[in-house]
Structure formats: C-alpha cells, structure tokens
GROMACS .gro file of C-alpha atoms in nm:
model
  183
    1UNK     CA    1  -7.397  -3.979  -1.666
    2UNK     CA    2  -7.310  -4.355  -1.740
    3UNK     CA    3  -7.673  -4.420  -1.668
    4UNK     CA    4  -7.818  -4.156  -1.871
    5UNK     CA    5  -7.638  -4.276  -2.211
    6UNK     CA    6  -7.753  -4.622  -2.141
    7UNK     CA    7  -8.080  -4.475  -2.142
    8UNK     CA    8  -8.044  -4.300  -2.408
    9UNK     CA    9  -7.883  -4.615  -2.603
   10UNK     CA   10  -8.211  -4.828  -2.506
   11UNK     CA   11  -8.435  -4.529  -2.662
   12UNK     CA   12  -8.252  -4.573  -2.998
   13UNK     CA   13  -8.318  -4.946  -2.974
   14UNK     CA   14  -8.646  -4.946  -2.907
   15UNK     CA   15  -8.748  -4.633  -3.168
   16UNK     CA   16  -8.524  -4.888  -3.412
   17UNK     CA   17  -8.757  -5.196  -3.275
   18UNK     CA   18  -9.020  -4.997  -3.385
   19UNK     CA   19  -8.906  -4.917  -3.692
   20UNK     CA   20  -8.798  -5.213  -3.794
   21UNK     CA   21  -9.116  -5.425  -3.717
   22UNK     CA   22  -9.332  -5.138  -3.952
   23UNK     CA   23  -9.126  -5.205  -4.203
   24UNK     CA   24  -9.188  -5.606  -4.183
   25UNK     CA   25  -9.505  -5.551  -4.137
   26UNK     CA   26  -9.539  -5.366  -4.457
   27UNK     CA   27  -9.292  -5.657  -4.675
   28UNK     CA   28  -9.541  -5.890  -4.535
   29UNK     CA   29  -9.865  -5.691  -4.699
   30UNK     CA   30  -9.705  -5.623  -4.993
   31UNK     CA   31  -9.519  -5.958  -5.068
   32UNK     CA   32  -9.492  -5.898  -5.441
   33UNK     CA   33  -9.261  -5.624  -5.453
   34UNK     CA   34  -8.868  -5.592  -5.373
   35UNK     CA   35  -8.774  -5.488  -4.997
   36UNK     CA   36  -8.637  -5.176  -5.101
   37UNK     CA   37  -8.929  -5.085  -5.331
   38UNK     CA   38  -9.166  -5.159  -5.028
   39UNK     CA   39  -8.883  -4.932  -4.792
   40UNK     CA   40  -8.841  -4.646  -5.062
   41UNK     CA   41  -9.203  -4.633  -5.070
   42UNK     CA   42  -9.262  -4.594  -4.737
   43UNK     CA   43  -8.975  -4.340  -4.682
   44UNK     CA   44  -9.089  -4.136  -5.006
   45UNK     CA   45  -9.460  -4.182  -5.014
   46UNK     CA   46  -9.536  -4.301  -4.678
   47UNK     CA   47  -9.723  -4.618  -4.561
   48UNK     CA   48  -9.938  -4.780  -4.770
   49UNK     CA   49 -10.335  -4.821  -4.725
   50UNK     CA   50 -10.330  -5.169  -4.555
   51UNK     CA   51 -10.126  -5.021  -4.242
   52UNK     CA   52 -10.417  -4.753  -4.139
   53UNK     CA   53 -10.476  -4.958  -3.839
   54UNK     CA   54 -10.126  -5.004  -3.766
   55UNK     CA   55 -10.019  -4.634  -3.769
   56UNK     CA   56 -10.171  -4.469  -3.489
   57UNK     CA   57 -10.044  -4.812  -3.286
   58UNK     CA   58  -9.736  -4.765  -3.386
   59UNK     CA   59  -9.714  -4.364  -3.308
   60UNK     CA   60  -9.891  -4.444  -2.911
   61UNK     CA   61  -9.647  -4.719  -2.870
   62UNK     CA   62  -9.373  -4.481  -2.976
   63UNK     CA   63  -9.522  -4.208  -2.774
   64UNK     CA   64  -9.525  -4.445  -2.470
   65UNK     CA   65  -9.147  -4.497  -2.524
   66UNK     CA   66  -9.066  -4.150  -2.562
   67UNK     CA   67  -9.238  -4.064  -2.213
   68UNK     CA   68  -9.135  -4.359  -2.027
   69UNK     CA   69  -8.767  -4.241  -2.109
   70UNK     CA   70  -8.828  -3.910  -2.037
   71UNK     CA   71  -8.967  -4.010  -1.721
   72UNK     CA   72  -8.619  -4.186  -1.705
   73UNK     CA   73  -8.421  -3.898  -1.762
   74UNK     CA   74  -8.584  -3.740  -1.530
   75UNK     CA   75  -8.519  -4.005  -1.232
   76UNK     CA   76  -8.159  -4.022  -1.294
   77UNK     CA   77  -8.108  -3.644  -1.317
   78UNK     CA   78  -8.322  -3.531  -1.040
   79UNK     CA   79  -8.298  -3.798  -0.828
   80UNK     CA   80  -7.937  -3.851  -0.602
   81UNK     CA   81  -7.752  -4.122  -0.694
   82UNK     CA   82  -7.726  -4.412  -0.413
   83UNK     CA   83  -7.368  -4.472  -0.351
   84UNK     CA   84  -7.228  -4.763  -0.181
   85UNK     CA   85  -6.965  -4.626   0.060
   86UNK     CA   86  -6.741  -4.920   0.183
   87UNK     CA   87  -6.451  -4.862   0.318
   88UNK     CA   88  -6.164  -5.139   0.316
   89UNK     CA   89  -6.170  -5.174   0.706
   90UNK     CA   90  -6.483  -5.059   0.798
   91UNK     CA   91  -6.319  -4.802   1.035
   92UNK     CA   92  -6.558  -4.487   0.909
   93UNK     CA   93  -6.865  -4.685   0.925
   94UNK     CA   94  -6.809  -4.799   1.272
   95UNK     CA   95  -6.684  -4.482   1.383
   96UNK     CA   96  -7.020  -4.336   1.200
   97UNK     CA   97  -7.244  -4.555   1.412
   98UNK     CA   98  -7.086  -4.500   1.738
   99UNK     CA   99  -7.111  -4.140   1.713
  100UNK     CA  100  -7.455  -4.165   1.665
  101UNK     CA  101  -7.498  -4.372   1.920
  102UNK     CA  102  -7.714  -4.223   2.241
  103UNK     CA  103  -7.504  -4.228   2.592
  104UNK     CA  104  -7.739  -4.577   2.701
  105UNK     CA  105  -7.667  -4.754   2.391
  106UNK     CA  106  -7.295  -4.679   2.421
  107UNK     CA  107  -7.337  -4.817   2.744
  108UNK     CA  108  -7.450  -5.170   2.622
  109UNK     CA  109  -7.248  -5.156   2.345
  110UNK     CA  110  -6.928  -5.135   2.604
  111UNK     CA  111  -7.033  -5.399   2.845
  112UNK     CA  112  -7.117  -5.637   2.529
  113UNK     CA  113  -6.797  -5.542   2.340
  114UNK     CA  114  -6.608  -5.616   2.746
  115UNK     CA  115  -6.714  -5.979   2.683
  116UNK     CA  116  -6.651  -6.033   2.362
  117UNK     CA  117  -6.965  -5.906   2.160
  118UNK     CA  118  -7.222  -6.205   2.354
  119UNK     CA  119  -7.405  -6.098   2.672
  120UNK     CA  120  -7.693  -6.242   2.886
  121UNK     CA  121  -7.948  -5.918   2.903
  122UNK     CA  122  -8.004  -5.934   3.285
  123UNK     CA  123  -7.605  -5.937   3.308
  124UNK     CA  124  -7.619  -5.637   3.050
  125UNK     CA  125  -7.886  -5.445   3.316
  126UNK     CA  126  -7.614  -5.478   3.593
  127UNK     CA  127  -7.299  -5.416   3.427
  128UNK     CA  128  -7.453  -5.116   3.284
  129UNK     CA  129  -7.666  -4.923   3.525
  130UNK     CA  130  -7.986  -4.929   3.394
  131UNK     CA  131  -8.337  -5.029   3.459
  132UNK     CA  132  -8.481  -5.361   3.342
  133UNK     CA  133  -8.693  -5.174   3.096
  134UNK     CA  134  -8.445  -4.948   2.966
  135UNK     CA  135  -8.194  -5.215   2.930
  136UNK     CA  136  -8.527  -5.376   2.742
  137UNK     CA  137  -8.584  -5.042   2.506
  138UNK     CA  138  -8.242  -4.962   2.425
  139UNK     CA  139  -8.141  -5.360   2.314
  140UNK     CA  140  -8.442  -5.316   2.129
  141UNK     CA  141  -8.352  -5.052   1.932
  142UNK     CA  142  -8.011  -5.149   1.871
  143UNK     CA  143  -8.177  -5.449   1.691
  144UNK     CA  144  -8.438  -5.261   1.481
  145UNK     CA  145  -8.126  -5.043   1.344
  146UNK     CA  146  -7.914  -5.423   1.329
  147UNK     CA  147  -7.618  -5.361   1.533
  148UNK     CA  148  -7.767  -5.627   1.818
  149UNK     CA  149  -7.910  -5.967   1.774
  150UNK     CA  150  -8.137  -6.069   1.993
  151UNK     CA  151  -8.206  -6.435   2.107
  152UNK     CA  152  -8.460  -6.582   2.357
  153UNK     CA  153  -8.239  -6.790   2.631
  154UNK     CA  154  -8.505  -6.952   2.897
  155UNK     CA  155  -8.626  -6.610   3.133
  156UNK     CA  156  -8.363  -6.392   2.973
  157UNK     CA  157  -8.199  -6.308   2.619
  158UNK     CA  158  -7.880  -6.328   2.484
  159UNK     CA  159  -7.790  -6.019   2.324
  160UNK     CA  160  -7.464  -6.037   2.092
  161UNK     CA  161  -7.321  -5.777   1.876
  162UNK     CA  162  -7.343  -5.844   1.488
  163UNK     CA  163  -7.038  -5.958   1.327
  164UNK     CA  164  -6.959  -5.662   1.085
  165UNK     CA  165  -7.023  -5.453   1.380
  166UNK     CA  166  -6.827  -5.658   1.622
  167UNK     CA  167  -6.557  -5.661   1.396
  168UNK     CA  168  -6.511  -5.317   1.295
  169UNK     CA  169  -6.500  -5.232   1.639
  170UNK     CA  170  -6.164  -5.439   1.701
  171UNK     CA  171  -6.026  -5.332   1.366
  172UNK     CA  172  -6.067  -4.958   1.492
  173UNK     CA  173  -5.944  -5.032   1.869
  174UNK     CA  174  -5.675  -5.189   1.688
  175UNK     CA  175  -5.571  -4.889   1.432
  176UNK     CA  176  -5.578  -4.690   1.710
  177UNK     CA  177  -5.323  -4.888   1.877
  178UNK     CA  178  -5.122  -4.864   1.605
  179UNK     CA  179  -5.155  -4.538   1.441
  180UNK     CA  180  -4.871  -4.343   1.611
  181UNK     CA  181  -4.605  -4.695   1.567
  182UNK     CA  182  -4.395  -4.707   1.246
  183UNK     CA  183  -4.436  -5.068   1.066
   0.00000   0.00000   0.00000
C-alpha cells in the first residue's frame, strides 16, 4: 500500500509539473500582463490563442502520465510483492534447501560438510557411492542452484560448499545441540 501512495504522490507531481510549465509558458507569451491576470484568464476563459500548438501536447503528455500510472497501479496491485525473507540465523533457509535437496545431493552435501565444506571431486565419488558421472551431474547442479563452488584442481575439481550455506549448516547442527539445554 506504501508503494501505491508513492505512486499516487508522483502522479500529483507530475499533473502539477504539467500544470505549472502551461502556465509559464503562457506568462512568457503574454509578458505584458500581471501573473494572476494571465492565471485568472486561463482558469476563467481558458488558454489563450498563442498556446493552440501547445494544448493537445500538453493533454498527450498528460494522457501518457495518466496511463503509465495506471499501468503502475496495476503492477503493484496485481502483481505479488517480492519479500526478502531473512532470518537472523539462517536456520529456515538452510533447513528449506536441504529438504529440497534429492537423496544424491544430500549425499555430497554430507561427505563435503564431513570435511569441513572443501572436497576433492574424485574423493567426493568414493566417499559417496556414486558413479563418476553422477558425482559429475549432481556437483553440477548444486552449482547452477549456488550451494557448491566448483574449481578446476589439475585432473580433478575441488568442490567446496558456499559460505552462507556452509555456515547455516553449523548454526543449525548447533541449535539442535542446544535446543533441549537451558542457558
């Protein structure tokens, strides 16, 4: 709702732009008379001959802005809002990713997490029962979705855990451990 009153605050400015500028426009054709002859005339009588070209400008750029906050409006109230969820510990969003986690990437994830979050990948394959290639395809999808980085180490990679990841992991292992103590 924040949003949509700043929206609406920036549509009052710009109709007031608008506004404003006519009415400059009009002082400077008409340079003889007062500033409040020249905006009682306009308000009474309406614009004199000299702005022809400038009304139907004015109206299509006032149009435009009309539209493009509609269009606006319509974005923030149709639209979800994004919300940042971050959690002082990072326990739910570890606890998010592990559940989602298939049975092969928990796997890796153990054996990396067993030696402190850095790995060689052909040490990975062994520790965790699985193929060369499917060691291969499931590292490699834990680094598309960033919870692995991945570097080249002569014939084989190293394959280490990313810190926010690494570090959650410890911070929920170690709430764990003391959930049920009394401070």
């Amino acid at each position: 709702m924040e949003k949509l009153k700043v929206l609406l605050i920036m549509l009052l400015a710009a109709t007031s732009g608008l506004a404003v500028s006519i009415y400059i426009v009009a002082l400077f054709l008409a340079p003889t008379e007062s500033p409040l002859n020249v905006l009682a005339r306009i308000l009474t009588g309406g614009f004199s001959p000299d702005l022809t070209i400038l009304i139907p400008l004015s109206s299509l750029l006032f149009l435009s802005i009309v539209l493009a906050s509609m269009v606006g409006v319509i974005y923030f109230l149709v639209l979800p809002e994004m919300k940042n969820y971050v959690s002082g510990n990072g326990r739910e969003i570890i606890s998010v990713v592990l559940r989602t986690l298939k049975p092969e990437e928990r796997k890796v994830v153990g054996v990396l997490d067993a030696h402190g979050g850095t790995y060689l990948q052909k040490f990975i394959t062994k520790e965790a029962g699985l193929s060369r290639l499917k060691t291969h395809r499931v590292i490699a999808a834990l680094s598309e979705r960033g919870i692995v980085h991945v570097e080249e180490r002569g014939n084989t990679s190293e394959v280490s855990l990313v810190k926010w990841f690494h570090d959650g992991m410890h911070q929920q292992i170690n709430g764990l451990d003391h959930a049920g103590t009394d401070p």
